[in-house]
CSV table of N, CA and C in Angstrom, one decimal:
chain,number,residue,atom,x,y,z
A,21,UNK,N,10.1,-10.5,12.8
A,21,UNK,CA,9.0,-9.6,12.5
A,21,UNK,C,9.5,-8.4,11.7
A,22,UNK,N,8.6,-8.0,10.6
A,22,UNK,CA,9.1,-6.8,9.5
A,22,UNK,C,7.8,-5.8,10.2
A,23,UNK,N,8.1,-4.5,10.7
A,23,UNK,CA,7.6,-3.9,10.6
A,23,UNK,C,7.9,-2.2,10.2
A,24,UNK,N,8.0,-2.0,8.8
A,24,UNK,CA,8.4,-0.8,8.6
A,24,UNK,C,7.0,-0.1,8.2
A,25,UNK,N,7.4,1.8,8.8
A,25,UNK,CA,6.8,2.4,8.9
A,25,UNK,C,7.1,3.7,7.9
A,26,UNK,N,6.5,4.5,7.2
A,26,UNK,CA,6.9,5.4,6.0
A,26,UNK,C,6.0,6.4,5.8
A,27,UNK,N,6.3,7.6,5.9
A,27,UNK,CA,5.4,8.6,6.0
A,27,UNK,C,5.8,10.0,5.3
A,28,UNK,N,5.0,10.6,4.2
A,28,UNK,CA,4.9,11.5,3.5
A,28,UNK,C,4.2,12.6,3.8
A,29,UNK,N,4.9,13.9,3.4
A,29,UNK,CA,3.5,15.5,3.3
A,29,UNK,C,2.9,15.5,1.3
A,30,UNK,N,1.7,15.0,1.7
A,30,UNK,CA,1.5,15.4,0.1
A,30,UNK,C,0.5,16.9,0.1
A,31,UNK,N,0.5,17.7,-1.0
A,31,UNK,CA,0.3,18.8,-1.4
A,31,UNK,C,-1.2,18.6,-1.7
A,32,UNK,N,-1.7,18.1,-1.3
A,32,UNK,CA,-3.4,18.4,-1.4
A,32,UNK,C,-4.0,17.7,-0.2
A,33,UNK,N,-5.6,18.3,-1.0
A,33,UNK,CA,-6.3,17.9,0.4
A,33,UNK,C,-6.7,16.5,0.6
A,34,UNK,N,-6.7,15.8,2.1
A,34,UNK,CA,-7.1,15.0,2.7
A,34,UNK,C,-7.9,14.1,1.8
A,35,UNK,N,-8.9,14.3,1.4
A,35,UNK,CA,-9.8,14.0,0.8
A,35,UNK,C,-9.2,13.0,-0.2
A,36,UNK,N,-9.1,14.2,-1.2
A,36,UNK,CA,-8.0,13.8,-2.8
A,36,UNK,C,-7.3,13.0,-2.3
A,37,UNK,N,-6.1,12.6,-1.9
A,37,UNK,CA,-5.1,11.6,-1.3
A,37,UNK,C,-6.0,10.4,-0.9
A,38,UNK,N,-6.9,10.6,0.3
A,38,UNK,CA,-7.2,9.3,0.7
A,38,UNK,C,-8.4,8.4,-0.8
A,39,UNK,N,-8.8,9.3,-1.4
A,39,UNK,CA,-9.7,8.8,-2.2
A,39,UNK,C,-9.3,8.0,-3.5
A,40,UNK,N,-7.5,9.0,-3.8
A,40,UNK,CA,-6.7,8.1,-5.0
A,40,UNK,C,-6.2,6.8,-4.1
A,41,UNK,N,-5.5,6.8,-3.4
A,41,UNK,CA,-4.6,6.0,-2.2
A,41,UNK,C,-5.8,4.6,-2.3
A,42,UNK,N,-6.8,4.6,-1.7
A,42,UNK,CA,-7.9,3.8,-1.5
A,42,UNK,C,-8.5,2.8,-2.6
A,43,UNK,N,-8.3,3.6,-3.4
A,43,UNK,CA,-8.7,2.8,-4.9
A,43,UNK,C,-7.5,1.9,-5.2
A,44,UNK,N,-8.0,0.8,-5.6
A,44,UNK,CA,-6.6,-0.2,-5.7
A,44,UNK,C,-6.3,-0.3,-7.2
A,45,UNK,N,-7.5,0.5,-7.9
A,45,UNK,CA,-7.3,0.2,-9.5
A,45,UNK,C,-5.3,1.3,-9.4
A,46,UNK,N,-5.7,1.9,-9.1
A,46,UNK,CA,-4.5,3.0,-9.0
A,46,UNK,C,-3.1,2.6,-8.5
A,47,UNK,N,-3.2,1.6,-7.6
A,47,UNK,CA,-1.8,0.5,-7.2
A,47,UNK,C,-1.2,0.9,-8.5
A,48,UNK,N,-0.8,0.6,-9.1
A,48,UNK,CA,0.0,0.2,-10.5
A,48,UNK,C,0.7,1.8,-11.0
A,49,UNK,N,0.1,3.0,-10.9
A,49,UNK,CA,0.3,4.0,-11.0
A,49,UNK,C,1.5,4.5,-10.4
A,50,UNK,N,1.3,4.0,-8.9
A,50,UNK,CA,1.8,4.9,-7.8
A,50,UNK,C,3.2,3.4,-7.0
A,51,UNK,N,2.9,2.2,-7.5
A,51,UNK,CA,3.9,1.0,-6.4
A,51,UNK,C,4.6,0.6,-7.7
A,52,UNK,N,5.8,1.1,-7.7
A,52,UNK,CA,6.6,0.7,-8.6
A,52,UNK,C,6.5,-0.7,-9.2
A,53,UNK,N,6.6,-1.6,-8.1
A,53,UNK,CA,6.6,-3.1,-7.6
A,53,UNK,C,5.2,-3.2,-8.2
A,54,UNK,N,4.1,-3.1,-8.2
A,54,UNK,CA,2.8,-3.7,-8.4
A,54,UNK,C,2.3,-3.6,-10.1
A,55,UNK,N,2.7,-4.5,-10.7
A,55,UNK,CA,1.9,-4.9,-11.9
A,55,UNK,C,0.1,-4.6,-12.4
A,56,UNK,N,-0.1,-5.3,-11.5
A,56,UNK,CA,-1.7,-5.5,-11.8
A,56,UNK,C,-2.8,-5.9,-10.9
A,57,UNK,N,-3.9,-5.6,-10.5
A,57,UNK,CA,-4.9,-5.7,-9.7
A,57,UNK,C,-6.0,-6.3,-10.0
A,58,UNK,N,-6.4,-7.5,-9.3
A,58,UNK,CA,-7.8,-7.7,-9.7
A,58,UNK,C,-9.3,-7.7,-8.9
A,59,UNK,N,-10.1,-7.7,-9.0
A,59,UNK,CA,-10.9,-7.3,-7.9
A,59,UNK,C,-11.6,-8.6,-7.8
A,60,UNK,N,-11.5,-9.4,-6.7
A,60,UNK,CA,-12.2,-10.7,-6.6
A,60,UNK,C,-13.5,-10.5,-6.4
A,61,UNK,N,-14.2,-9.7,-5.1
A,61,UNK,CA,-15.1,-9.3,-4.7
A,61,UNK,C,-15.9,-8.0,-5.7
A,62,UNK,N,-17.1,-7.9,-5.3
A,62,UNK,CA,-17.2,-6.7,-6.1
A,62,UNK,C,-17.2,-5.6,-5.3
A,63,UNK,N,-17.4,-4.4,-6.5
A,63,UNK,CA,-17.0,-2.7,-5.9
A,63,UNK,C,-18.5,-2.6,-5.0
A,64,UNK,N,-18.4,-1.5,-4.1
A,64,UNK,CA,-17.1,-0.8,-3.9
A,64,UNK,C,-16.4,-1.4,-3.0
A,65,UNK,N,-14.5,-0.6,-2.6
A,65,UNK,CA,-14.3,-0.8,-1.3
A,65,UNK,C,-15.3,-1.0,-0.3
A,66,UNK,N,-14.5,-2.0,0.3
A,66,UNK,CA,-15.0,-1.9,2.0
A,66,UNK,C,-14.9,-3.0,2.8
A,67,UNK,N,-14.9,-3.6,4.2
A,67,UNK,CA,-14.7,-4.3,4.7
A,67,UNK,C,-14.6,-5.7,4.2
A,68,UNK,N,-13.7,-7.0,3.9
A,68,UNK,CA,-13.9,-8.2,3.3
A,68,UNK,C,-13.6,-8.0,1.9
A,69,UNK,N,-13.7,-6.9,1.1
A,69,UNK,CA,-13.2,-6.9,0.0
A,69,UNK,C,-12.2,-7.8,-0.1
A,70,UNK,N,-11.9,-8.2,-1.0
A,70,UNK,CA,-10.7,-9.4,-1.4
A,70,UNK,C,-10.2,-8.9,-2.8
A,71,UNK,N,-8.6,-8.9,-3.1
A,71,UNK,CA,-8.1,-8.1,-4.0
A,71,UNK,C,-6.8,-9.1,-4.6
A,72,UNK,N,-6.5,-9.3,-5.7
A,72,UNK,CA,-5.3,-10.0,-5.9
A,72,UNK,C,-4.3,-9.5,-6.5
A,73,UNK,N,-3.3,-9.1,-5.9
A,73,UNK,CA,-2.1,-9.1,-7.1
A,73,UNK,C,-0.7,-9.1,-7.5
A,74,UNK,N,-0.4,-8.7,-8.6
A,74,UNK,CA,0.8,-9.3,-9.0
A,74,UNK,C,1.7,-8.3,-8.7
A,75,UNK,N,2.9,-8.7,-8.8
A,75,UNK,CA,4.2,-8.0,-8.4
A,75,UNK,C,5.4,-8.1,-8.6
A,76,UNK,N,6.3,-7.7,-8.3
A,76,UNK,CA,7.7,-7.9,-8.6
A,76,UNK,C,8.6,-6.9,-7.7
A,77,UNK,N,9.2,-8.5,-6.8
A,77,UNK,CA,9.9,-7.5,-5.7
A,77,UNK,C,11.3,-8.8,-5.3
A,78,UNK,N,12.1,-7.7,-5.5
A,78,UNK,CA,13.7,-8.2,-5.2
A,78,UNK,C,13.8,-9.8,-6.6
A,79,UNK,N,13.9,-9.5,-7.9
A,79,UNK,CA,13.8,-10.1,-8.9
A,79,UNK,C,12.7,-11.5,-8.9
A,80,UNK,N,11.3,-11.9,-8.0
A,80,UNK,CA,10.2,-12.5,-8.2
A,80,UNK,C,9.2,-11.9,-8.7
A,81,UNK,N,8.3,-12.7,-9.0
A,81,UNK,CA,7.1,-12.4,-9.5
A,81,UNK,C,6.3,-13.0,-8.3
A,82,UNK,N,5.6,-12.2,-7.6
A,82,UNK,CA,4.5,-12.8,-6.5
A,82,UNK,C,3.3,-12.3,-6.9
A,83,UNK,N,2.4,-13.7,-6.8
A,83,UNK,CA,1.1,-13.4,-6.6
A,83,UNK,C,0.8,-13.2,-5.2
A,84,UNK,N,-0.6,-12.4,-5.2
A,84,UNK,CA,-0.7,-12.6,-3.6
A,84,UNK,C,-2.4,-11.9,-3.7
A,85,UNK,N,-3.3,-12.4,-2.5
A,85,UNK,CA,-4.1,-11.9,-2.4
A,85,UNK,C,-4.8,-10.8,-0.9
A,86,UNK,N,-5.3,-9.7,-0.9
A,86,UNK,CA,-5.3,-9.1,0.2
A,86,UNK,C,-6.8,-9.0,0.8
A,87,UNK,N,-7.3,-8.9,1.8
A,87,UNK,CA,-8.5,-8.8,1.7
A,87,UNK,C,-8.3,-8.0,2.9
A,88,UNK,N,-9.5,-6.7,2.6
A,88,UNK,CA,-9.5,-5.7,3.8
A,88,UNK,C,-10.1,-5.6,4.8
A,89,UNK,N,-9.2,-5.5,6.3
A,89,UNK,CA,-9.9,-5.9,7.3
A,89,UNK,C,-10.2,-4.8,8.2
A,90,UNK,N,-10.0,-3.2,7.6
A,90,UNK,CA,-10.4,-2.4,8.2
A,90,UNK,C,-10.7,-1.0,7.2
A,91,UNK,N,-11.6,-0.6,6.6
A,91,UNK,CA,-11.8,0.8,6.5
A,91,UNK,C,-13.1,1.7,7.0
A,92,UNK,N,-12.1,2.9,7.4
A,92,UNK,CA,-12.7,4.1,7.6
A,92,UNK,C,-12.4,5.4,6.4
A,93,UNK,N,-12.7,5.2,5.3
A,93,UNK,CA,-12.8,6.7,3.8
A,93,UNK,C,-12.4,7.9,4.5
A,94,UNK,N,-11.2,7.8,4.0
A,94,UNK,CA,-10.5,9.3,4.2
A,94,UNK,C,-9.8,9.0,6.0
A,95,UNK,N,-9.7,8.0,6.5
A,95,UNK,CA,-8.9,7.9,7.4
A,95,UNK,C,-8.0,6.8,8.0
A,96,UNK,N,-8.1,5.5,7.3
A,96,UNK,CA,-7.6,4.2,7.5
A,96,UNK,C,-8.0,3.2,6.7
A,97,UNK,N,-6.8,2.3,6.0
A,97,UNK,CA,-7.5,1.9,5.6
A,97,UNK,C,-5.8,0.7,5.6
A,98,UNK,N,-6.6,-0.6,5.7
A,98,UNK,CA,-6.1,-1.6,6.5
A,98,UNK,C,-6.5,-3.0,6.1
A,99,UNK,N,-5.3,-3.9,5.2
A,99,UNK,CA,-5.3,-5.1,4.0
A,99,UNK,C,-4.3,-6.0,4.3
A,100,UNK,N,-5.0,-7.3,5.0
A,100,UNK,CA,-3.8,-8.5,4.7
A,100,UNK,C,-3.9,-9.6,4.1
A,101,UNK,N,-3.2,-10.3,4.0
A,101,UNK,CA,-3.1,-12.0,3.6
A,101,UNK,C,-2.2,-12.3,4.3
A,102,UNK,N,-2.7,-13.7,4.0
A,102,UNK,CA,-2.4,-14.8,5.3
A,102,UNK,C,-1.1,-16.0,3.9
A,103,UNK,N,-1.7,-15.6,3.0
A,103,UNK,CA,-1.0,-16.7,2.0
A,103,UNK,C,0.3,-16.5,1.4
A,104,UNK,N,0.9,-17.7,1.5
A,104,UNK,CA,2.7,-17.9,0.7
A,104,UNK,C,3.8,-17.6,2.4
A,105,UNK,N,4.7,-17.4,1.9
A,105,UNK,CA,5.4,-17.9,2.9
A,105,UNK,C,5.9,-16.0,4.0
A,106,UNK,N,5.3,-15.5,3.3
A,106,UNK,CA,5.0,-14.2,4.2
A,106,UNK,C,3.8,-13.5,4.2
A,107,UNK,N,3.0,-13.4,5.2
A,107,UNK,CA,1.7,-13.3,5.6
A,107,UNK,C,2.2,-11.5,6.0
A,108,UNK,N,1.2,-10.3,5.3
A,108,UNK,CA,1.8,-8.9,5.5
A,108,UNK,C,0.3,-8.3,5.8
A,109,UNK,N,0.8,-7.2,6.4
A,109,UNK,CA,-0.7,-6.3,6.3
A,109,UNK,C,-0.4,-4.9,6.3
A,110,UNK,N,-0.7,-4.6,5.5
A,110,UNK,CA,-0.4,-3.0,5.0
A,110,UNK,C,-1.6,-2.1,5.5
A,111,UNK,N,-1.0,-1.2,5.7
A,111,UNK,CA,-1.8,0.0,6.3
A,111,UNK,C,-1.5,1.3,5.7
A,112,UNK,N,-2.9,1.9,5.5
A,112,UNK,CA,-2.7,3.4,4.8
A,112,UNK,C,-3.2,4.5,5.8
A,113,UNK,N,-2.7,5.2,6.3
A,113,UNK,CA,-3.6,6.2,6.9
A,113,UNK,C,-3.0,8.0,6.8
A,114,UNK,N,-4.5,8.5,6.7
A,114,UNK,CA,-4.1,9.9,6.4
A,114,UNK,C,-4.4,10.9,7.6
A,115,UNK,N,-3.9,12.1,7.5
A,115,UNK,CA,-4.5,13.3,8.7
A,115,UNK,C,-3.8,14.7,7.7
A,116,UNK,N,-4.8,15.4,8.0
A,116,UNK,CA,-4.7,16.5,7.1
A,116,UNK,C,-3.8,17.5,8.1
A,117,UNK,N,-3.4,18.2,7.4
A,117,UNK,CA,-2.3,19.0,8.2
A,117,UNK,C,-3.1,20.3,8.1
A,118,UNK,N,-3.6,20.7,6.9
A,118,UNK,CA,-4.6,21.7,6.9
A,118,UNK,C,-5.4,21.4,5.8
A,119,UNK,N,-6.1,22.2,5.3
A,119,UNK,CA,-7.2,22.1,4.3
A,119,UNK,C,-6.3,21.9,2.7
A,120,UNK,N,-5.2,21.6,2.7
A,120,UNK,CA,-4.4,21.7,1.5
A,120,UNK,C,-3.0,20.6,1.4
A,121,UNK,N,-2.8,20.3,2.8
A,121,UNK,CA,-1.3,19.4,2.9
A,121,UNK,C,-2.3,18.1,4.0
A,122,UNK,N,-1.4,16.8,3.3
A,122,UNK,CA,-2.1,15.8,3.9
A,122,UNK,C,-0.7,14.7,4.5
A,123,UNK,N,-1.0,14.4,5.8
A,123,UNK,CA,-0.2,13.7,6.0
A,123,UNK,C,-0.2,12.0,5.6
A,124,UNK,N,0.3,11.4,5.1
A,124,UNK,CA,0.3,9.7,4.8
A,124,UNK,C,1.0,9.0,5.8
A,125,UNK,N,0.9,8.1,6.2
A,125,UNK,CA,1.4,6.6,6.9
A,125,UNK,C,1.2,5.6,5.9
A,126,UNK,N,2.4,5.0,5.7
A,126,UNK,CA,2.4,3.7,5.0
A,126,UNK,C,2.9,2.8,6.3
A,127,UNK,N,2.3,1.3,6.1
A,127,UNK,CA,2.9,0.6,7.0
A,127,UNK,C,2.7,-0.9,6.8
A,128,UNK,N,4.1,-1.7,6.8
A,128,UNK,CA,4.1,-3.3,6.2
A,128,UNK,C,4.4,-3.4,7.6
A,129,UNK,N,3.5,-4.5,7.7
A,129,UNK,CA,3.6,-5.5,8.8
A,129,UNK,C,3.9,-7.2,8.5
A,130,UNK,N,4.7,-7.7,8.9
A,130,UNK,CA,4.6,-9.6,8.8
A,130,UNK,C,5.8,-10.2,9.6
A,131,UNK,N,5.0,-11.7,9.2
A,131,UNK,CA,5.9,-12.5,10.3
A,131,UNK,C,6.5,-13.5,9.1
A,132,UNK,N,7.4,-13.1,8.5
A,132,UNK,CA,8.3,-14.0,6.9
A,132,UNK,C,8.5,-15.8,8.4
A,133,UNK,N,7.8,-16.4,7.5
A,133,UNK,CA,8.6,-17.6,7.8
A,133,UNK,C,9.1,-19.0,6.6
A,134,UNK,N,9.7,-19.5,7.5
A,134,UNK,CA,10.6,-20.7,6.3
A,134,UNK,C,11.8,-19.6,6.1
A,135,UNK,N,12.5,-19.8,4.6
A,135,UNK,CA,13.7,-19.1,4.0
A,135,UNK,C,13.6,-18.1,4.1
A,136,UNK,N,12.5,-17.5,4.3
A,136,UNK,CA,11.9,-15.6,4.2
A,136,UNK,C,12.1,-15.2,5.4
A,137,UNK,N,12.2,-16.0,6.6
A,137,UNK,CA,12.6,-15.7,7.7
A,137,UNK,C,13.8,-15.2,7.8
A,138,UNK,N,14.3,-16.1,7.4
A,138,UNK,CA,16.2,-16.1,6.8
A,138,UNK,C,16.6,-14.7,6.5
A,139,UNK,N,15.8,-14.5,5.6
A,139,UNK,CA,15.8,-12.9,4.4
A,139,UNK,C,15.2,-11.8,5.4
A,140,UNK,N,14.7,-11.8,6.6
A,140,UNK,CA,13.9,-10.7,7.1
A,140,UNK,C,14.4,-9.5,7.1
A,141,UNK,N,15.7,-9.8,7.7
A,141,UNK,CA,16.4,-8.1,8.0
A,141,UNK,C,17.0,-7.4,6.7
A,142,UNK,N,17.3,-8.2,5.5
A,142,UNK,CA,17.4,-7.9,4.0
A,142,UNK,C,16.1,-7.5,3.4
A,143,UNK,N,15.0,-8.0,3.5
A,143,UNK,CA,13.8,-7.5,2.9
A,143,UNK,C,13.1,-6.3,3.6
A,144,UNK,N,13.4,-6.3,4.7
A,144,UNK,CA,13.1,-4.9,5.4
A,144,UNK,C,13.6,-3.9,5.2
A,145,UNK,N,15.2,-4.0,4.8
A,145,UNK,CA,15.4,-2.8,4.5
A,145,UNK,C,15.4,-2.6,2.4
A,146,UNK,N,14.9,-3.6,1.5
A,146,UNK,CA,14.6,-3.3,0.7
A,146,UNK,C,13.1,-2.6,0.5
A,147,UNK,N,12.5,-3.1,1.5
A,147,UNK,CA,10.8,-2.7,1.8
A,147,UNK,C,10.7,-1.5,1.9
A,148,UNK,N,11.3,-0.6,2.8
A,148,UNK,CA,12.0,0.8,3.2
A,148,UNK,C,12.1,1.2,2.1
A,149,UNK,N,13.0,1.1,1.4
A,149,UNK,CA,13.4,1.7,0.5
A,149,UNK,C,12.3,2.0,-0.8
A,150,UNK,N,11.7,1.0,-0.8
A,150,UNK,CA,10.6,0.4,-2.3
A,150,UNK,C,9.9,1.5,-1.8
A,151,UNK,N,9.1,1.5,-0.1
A,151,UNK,CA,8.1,2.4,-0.2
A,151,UNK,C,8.1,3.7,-0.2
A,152,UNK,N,9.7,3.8,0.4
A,152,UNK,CA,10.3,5.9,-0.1
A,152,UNK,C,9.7,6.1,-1.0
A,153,UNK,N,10.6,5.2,-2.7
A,153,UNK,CA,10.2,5.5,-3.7
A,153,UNK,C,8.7,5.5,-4.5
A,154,UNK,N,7.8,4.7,-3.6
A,154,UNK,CA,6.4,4.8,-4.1
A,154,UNK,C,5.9,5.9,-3.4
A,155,UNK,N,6.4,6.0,-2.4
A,155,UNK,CA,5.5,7.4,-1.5
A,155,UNK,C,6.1,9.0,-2.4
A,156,UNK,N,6.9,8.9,-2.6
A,156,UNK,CA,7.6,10.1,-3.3
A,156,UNK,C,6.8,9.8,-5.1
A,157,UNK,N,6.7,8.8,-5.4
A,157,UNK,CA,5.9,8.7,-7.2
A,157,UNK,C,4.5,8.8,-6.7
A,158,UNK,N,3.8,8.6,-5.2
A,158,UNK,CA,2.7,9.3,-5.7
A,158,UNK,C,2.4,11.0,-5.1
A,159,UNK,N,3.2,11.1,-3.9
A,159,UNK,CA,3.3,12.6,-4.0
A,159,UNK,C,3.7,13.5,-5.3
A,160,UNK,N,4.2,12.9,-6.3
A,160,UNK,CA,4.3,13.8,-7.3
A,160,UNK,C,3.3,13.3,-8.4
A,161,UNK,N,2.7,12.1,-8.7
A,161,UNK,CA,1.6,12.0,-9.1
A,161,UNK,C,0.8,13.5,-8.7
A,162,UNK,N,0.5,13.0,-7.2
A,162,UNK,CA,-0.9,13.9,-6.6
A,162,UNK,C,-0.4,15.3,-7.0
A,163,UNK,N,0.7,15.4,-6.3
A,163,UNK,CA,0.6,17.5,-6.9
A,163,UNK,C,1.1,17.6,-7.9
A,164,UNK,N,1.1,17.3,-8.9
A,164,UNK,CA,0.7,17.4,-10.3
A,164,UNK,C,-0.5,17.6,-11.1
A,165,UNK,N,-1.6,17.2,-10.2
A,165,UNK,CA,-2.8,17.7,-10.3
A,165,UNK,C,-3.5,18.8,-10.5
C-alpha cells in the first residue's frame, strides 16, 4: 500500500488556493509530472466528473483517467482510478489558518499491483518527493499573485 501524505502553508486566502488547486485545467502549471488534461465529462467540477491524463513519472509516459468521487469547493476534494496496474486516489484538502494563509493536504493513495507492487517502496518515496516539488511550484505560483 502507497500512502503518502504532503502538506504546505500557502500565502493566500482559502478561497484563492482551493479555487486554483480544483480546476484541473491548471494541473500542468503547478505538477511538474502532468503534461495535459482533458475533460471527458463536461464543466463544471463536481461529483463523477471524469478527467484524463497524461504524464511523466520515473522516465514513462502514463495515461490515466480520474473521476471524482468526492467534492466539497473550498474544502475537499477527492479523485480516483481504478485503471493500469496502479489504481491511486488523490486527495486535496484545504483549512485556512486565517483570512490570508491556507493550509494544503496533498494525498496519494494505492494498492500498485503486478511489477508495480515490486516498485512500491521506490515509487513512494519518489512520489514524496515529486509532490514537495509541486506543492512548493504552486505555493510560489500562488504568492506571486
Amino acid at each position: 500500500m502507497v500512502d503518502i501524505i504532503t502538506t504546505i502553508t500557502i500565502r493566500r486566502p482559502l478561497q484563492e488556493v482551493a479555487v486554483y488547486v480544483a480546476n484541473p485545467d491548471y494541473a500542468p502549471e503547478w505538477y511538474e509530472n502532468i503534461k495535459s488534461v482533458e475533460w471527458k465529462t463536461d464543466r463544471p467540477l463536481q461529483v463523477g466528473t471524469r478527467l484524463a491524463f497524461i504524464a511523466h513519472f520515473l522516465g514513462r509516459k502514463l495515461v490515466y483517467e480520474y473521476q471524482v468521487v468526492t467534492y466539497r469547493p473550498g474544502e475537499i476534494l477527492v479523485m480516483q482510478t481504478s485503471q493500469g496496474p496502479f489504481p491511486m486516489q488523490t486527495t486535496y484538502q484545504w483549512n485556512a489558518i486565517d483570512s490570508n494563509n491556507t493550509s494544503m493536504l496533498l494525498r496519494n493513495t494505492g494498492r500498485p499491483s503486478g511489477f508495480s507492487g515490486l516498485l512500491a517502496p521506490f515509487m513512494s518515496v519518489a512520489m514524496r518527493m515529486a509532490n514537495q516539488k509541486d506543492l512548493k511550484r504552486l505555493k510560489s505560483l500562488l504568492e506571486r499573485h
